[in-house]
Amino acid sequence: MLNVAVLVSGGGTNLQAIIDAIKAGSITNAQIKVVISNNKDAYALERAKAAGIKELCISPKDFEDRAKFNEALIDAIDKENIDLIVLAGFLVVIPEAMVKKYKNRIINIHPSLIPSFCGKGYYGLKVHEAALARGVKVTGATVHFVDEGTDTGPIIYQKAVEIKEGDTPEVLQRRVMEEAEWKLLPQAIDALANGRVKLG
Ligand code: GAR
């Protein structure tokens, strides 16, 4: 059984997709041990509570400096015996020490086809704004392993999503979530939990 920590910052629709997939049996051999948010108002925490999953808020604002926050985040994960860390809309830079300690055991969902519209400054709606501003006709989502860079780790799965005339960033974000993110992330967790993708 793969012990999973899900790290979130916002609405938590990707977290919900994971919870639902575990319930439906489309993810097997995995359980969410803890949901951690950097933001105490994140609706994702309500989703965890409703599903009976342990939830924690660990915010940089509550610590003297970034090093102390990083330490607390790593400690919280270490305590739960975690095999896989899933970044599901987590908008905080992952401490380098955590990347090293959990090498090949951290995955992230990004709302574009990497290497387009990724890296520093590309998160959430900004990604979709940039795709529309560039005029690309196809975008999508990517699940990848997390390394020391921003959105630079090995790609696990990608799925393309069509951009339609008249799309706003919000409309496009929703389509990318529905058609790609909510499918890819559970698929990747199931693949990792069942040895179809190697944890390294
Ligand atoms: C998702 O679209 C996710 O891909 C994105 O934040 C959103 C979180 O939504 N992540 C990034 O942009 C990371 N660079 P959610 O809280 O409803 O899952």
Short mmCIF file of C-alpha atoms and ligand atoms in Angstrom, two decimals:
data_model
loop_
_atom_site.label_atom_id
_atom_site.label_comp_id
_atom_site.label_asym_id
_atom_site.label_seq_id
_atom_site.Cartn_x
_atom_site.Cartn_y
_atom_site.Cartn_z
CA MET A 1 0.00 0.00 0.00
CA LEU A 2 1.44 3.32 -1.13
CA ASN A 3 1.18 6.03 1.54
CA VAL A 4 0.42 9.32 -0.17
CA ALA A 5 0.67 12.93 1.04
CA VAL A 6 -1.24 15.47 -1.07
CA LEU A 7 -0.01 19.08 -0.91
CA VAL A 8 -2.51 21.78 -1.87
CA SER A 9 -3.01 25.54 -1.82
CA GLY A 10 -6.47 26.22 -3.21
CA GLY A 11 -9.73 24.72 -4.36
CA GLY A 12 -8.53 21.14 -4.29
CA THR A 13 -10.39 19.81 -7.31
CA ASN A 14 -7.39 17.61 -8.14
CA LEU A 15 -7.37 16.34 -4.55
CA GLN A 16 -11.08 15.55 -4.98
CA ALA A 17 -10.34 13.63 -8.18
CA ILE A 18 -7.82 11.50 -6.25
CA ILE A 19 -10.24 10.91 -3.34
CA ASP A 20 -13.00 9.92 -5.78
CA ALA A 21 -10.71 7.62 -7.77
CA ILE A 22 -9.64 5.79 -4.60
CA LYS A 23 -13.29 5.42 -3.57
CA ALA A 24 -14.27 4.19 -7.04
CA GLY A 25 -11.39 1.69 -7.13
CA SER A 26 -9.69 3.23 -10.15
CA ILE A 27 -6.70 3.92 -7.90
CA THR A 28 -5.70 0.77 -6.02
CA ASN A 29 -2.92 0.06 -3.52
CA ALA A 30 -2.76 3.70 -2.40
CA GLN A 31 -4.16 5.67 0.53
CA ILE A 32 -3.99 9.37 1.33
CA LYS A 33 -2.34 9.62 4.76
CA VAL A 34 -2.35 13.40 4.98
CA VAL A 35 -3.36 16.55 3.11
CA ILE A 36 -1.15 19.58 3.76
CA SER A 37 -2.01 23.14 2.76
CA ASN A 38 0.10 26.27 3.06
CA ASN A 39 -3.11 28.26 3.12
CA LYS A 40 -5.55 27.85 6.02
CA ASP A 41 -8.48 29.05 3.90
CA ALA A 42 -7.91 26.52 1.12
CA TYR A 43 -11.18 24.76 0.28
CA ALA A 44 -9.05 21.66 -0.28
CA LEU A 45 -8.82 21.31 3.53
CA GLU A 46 -12.64 21.05 3.70
CA ARG A 47 -12.54 18.34 1.06
CA ALA A 48 -10.02 16.38 3.12
CA LYS A 49 -12.11 16.79 6.28
CA ALA A 50 -15.26 15.66 4.47
CA ALA A 51 -13.43 12.53 3.31
CA GLY A 52 -12.13 11.80 6.83
CA ILE A 53 -8.50 12.41 5.85
CA LYS A 54 -6.00 13.99 8.25
CA GLU A 55 -5.37 17.60 7.22
CA LEU A 56 -2.76 20.13 8.29
CA CYS A 57 -2.04 23.74 7.52
CA ILE A 58 1.66 24.57 7.45
CA SER A 59 2.08 28.18 6.36
CA PRO A 60 5.33 30.07 5.80
CA LYS A 61 3.58 32.98 7.57
CA ASP A 62 3.66 31.07 10.85
CA PHE A 63 7.44 30.62 10.83
CA GLU A 64 10.35 32.94 11.53
CA ASP A 65 11.98 32.18 8.19
CA ARG A 66 11.79 29.91 5.18
CA ALA A 67 14.28 27.42 6.64
CA LYS A 68 12.03 26.82 9.69
CA PHE A 69 8.97 26.42 7.44
CA ASN A 70 10.85 23.96 5.23
CA GLU A 71 11.88 21.95 8.27
CA ALA A 72 8.30 21.78 9.56
CA LEU A 73 6.98 20.68 6.17
CA ILE A 74 9.57 17.91 5.84
CA ASP A 75 8.99 16.80 9.46
CA ALA A 76 5.22 16.56 8.93
CA ILE A 77 5.74 14.35 5.89
CA ASP A 78 8.43 12.21 7.53
CA LYS A 79 6.07 11.48 10.44
CA GLU A 80 3.48 9.88 8.16
CA ASN A 81 5.76 7.32 6.52
CA ILE A 82 5.08 8.73 3.09
CA ASP A 83 6.00 6.88 -0.14
CA LEU A 84 4.65 9.44 -2.59
CA ILE A 85 4.13 13.21 -2.35
CA VAL A 86 1.56 14.61 -4.79
CA LEU A 87 1.64 18.33 -5.53
CA ALA A 88 -1.97 19.07 -6.47
CA GLY A 89 -2.00 22.82 -7.04
CA PHE A 90 0.64 23.45 -4.34
CA LEU A 91 2.01 26.90 -5.06
CA VAL A 92 4.98 26.93 -2.67
CA VAL A 93 8.53 26.19 -3.86
CA ILE A 94 9.49 22.72 -2.64
CA PRO A 95 12.55 22.79 -0.35
CA GLU A 96 15.64 21.37 -2.03
CA ALA A 97 16.21 19.10 0.98
CA MET A 98 12.76 17.59 0.41
CA VAL A 99 13.46 17.01 -3.30
CA LYS A 100 16.69 15.23 -2.37
CA LYS A 101 15.15 13.17 0.43
CA TYR A 102 12.13 12.14 -1.66
CA LYS A 103 13.87 11.83 -5.00
CA ASN A 104 11.55 10.28 -7.61
CA ARG A 105 8.80 10.22 -5.00
CA ILE A 106 7.29 13.63 -5.66
CA ILE A 107 4.94 14.26 -8.59
CA ASN A 108 3.27 17.46 -9.77
CA ILE A 109 0.34 18.29 -12.02
CA HIS A 110 0.92 21.28 -14.28
CA PRO A 111 -1.84 22.78 -16.46
CA SER A 112 0.02 22.94 -19.80
CA LEU A 113 1.95 20.70 -22.16
CA ILE A 114 5.46 21.06 -20.70
CA PRO A 115 7.83 22.55 -21.93
CA SER A 116 5.27 25.19 -22.99
CA PHE A 117 4.00 27.69 -20.45
CA CYS A 118 5.88 26.35 -17.45
CA GLY A 119 8.63 27.37 -15.08
CA LYS A 120 8.82 30.36 -12.73
CA GLY A 121 5.70 32.53 -12.72
CA TYR A 122 3.53 30.03 -14.59
CA TYR A 123 0.91 28.74 -12.20
CA GLY A 124 -2.87 28.52 -12.01
CA LEU A 125 -4.77 30.91 -14.27
CA LYS A 126 -1.55 32.61 -15.44
CA VAL A 127 -0.72 29.50 -17.47
CA HIS A 128 -4.01 29.71 -19.36
CA GLU A 129 -3.72 33.48 -19.83
CA ALA A 130 -0.31 32.94 -21.42
CA ALA A 131 -1.54 30.16 -23.70
CA LEU A 132 -4.44 32.34 -24.93
CA ALA A 133 -2.16 35.37 -25.37
CA ARG A 134 0.24 33.29 -27.51
CA GLY A 135 -2.62 32.02 -29.61
CA VAL A 136 -1.81 28.31 -29.38
CA LYS A 137 -4.60 26.04 -30.59
CA VAL A 138 -3.82 23.11 -28.32
CA THR A 139 -2.83 23.06 -24.66
CA GLY A 140 -3.21 20.38 -21.99
CA ALA A 141 -1.77 19.08 -18.77
CA THR A 142 1.36 17.25 -17.63
CA VAL A 143 2.12 15.00 -14.67
CA HIS A 144 5.83 14.87 -13.94
CA PHE A 145 8.35 13.94 -11.29
CA VAL A 146 9.69 16.90 -9.34
CA ASP A 147 13.40 17.63 -9.45
CA GLU A 148 15.41 20.65 -8.28
CA GLY A 149 14.11 22.88 -11.11
CA THR A 150 10.66 24.34 -11.71
CA ASP A 151 8.60 21.98 -13.91
CA THR A 152 11.79 20.36 -15.26
CA GLY A 153 11.51 16.79 -13.93
CA PRO A 154 10.82 13.66 -16.03
CA ILE A 155 7.37 13.60 -17.64
CA ILE A 156 5.02 10.75 -16.70
CA TYR A 157 1.83 11.54 -18.64
CA GLN A 158 0.51 14.34 -20.84
CA LYS A 159 -2.88 14.96 -22.40
CA ALA A 160 -3.77 17.53 -25.04
CA VAL A 161 -6.84 19.77 -24.80
CA GLU A 162 -8.25 21.86 -27.62
CA ILE A 163 -8.51 25.64 -27.28
CA LYS A 164 -11.79 27.00 -28.64
CA GLU A 165 -12.66 30.36 -30.07
CA GLY A 166 -13.87 32.76 -27.40
CA ASP A 167 -12.18 30.87 -24.53
CA THR A 168 -11.47 32.94 -21.43
CA PRO A 169 -8.70 31.83 -19.06
CA GLU A 170 -11.37 30.57 -16.65
CA VAL A 171 -13.23 28.56 -19.30
CA LEU A 172 -9.98 27.08 -20.57
CA GLN A 173 -8.79 26.25 -17.05
CA ARG A 174 -11.99 24.34 -16.39
CA ARG A 175 -11.73 22.39 -19.68
CA VAL A 176 -8.09 21.47 -18.99
CA MET A 177 -9.06 20.26 -15.52
CA GLU A 178 -12.06 18.23 -16.72
CA GLU A 179 -10.49 16.71 -19.82
CA ALA A 180 -6.93 16.25 -18.59
CA GLU A 181 -5.90 16.99 -15.00
CA TRP A 182 -8.61 15.08 -13.15
CA LYS A 183 -7.85 12.01 -15.27
CA LEU A 184 -4.05 12.17 -15.52
CA LEU A 185 -3.24 12.66 -11.86
CA PRO A 186 -5.27 9.65 -10.59
CA GLN A 187 -3.87 7.57 -13.50
CA ALA A 188 -0.31 8.47 -12.52
CA ILE A 189 -0.90 7.60 -8.85
CA ASP A 190 -2.43 4.26 -9.81
CA ALA A 191 0.47 3.53 -12.17
CA LEU A 192 3.00 4.33 -9.42
CA ALA A 193 1.07 2.34 -6.80
CA ASN A 194 0.94 -0.70 -9.06
CA GLY A 195 4.47 -0.60 -10.42
CA ARG A 196 3.63 0.44 -14.00
CA VAL A 197 5.76 3.57 -13.47
CA LYS A 198 8.86 3.16 -11.42
CA LEU A 199 9.46 5.18 -8.28
CA GLY A 200 13.20 5.13 -8.94
C1 GAR B 1 -4.57 23.17 -11.15
O1 GAR B 1 -4.98 23.64 -12.41
C2 GAR B 1 -3.11 22.76 -11.19
O2 GAR B 1 -2.73 22.17 -12.40
C3 GAR B 1 -2.43 24.09 -11.00
O3 GAR B 1 -3.19 24.73 -10.00
C4 GAR B 1 -4.56 24.31 -10.12
C5 GAR B 1 -5.03 23.83 -8.78
O4 GAR B 1 -6.41 23.55 -8.78
N1 GAR B 1 -1.05 23.93 -10.62
C6 GAR B 1 -0.08 24.74 -11.06
O5 GAR B 1 -0.27 25.70 -11.75
C7 GAR B 1 1.32 24.34 -10.59
N2 GAR B 1 2.32 25.06 -11.31
P1 GAR B 1 -7.10 22.66 -7.65
O6 GAR B 1 -6.70 23.25 -6.29
O7 GAR B 1 -8.57 22.82 -7.91
O8 GAR B 1 -6.62 21.24 -7.80
#
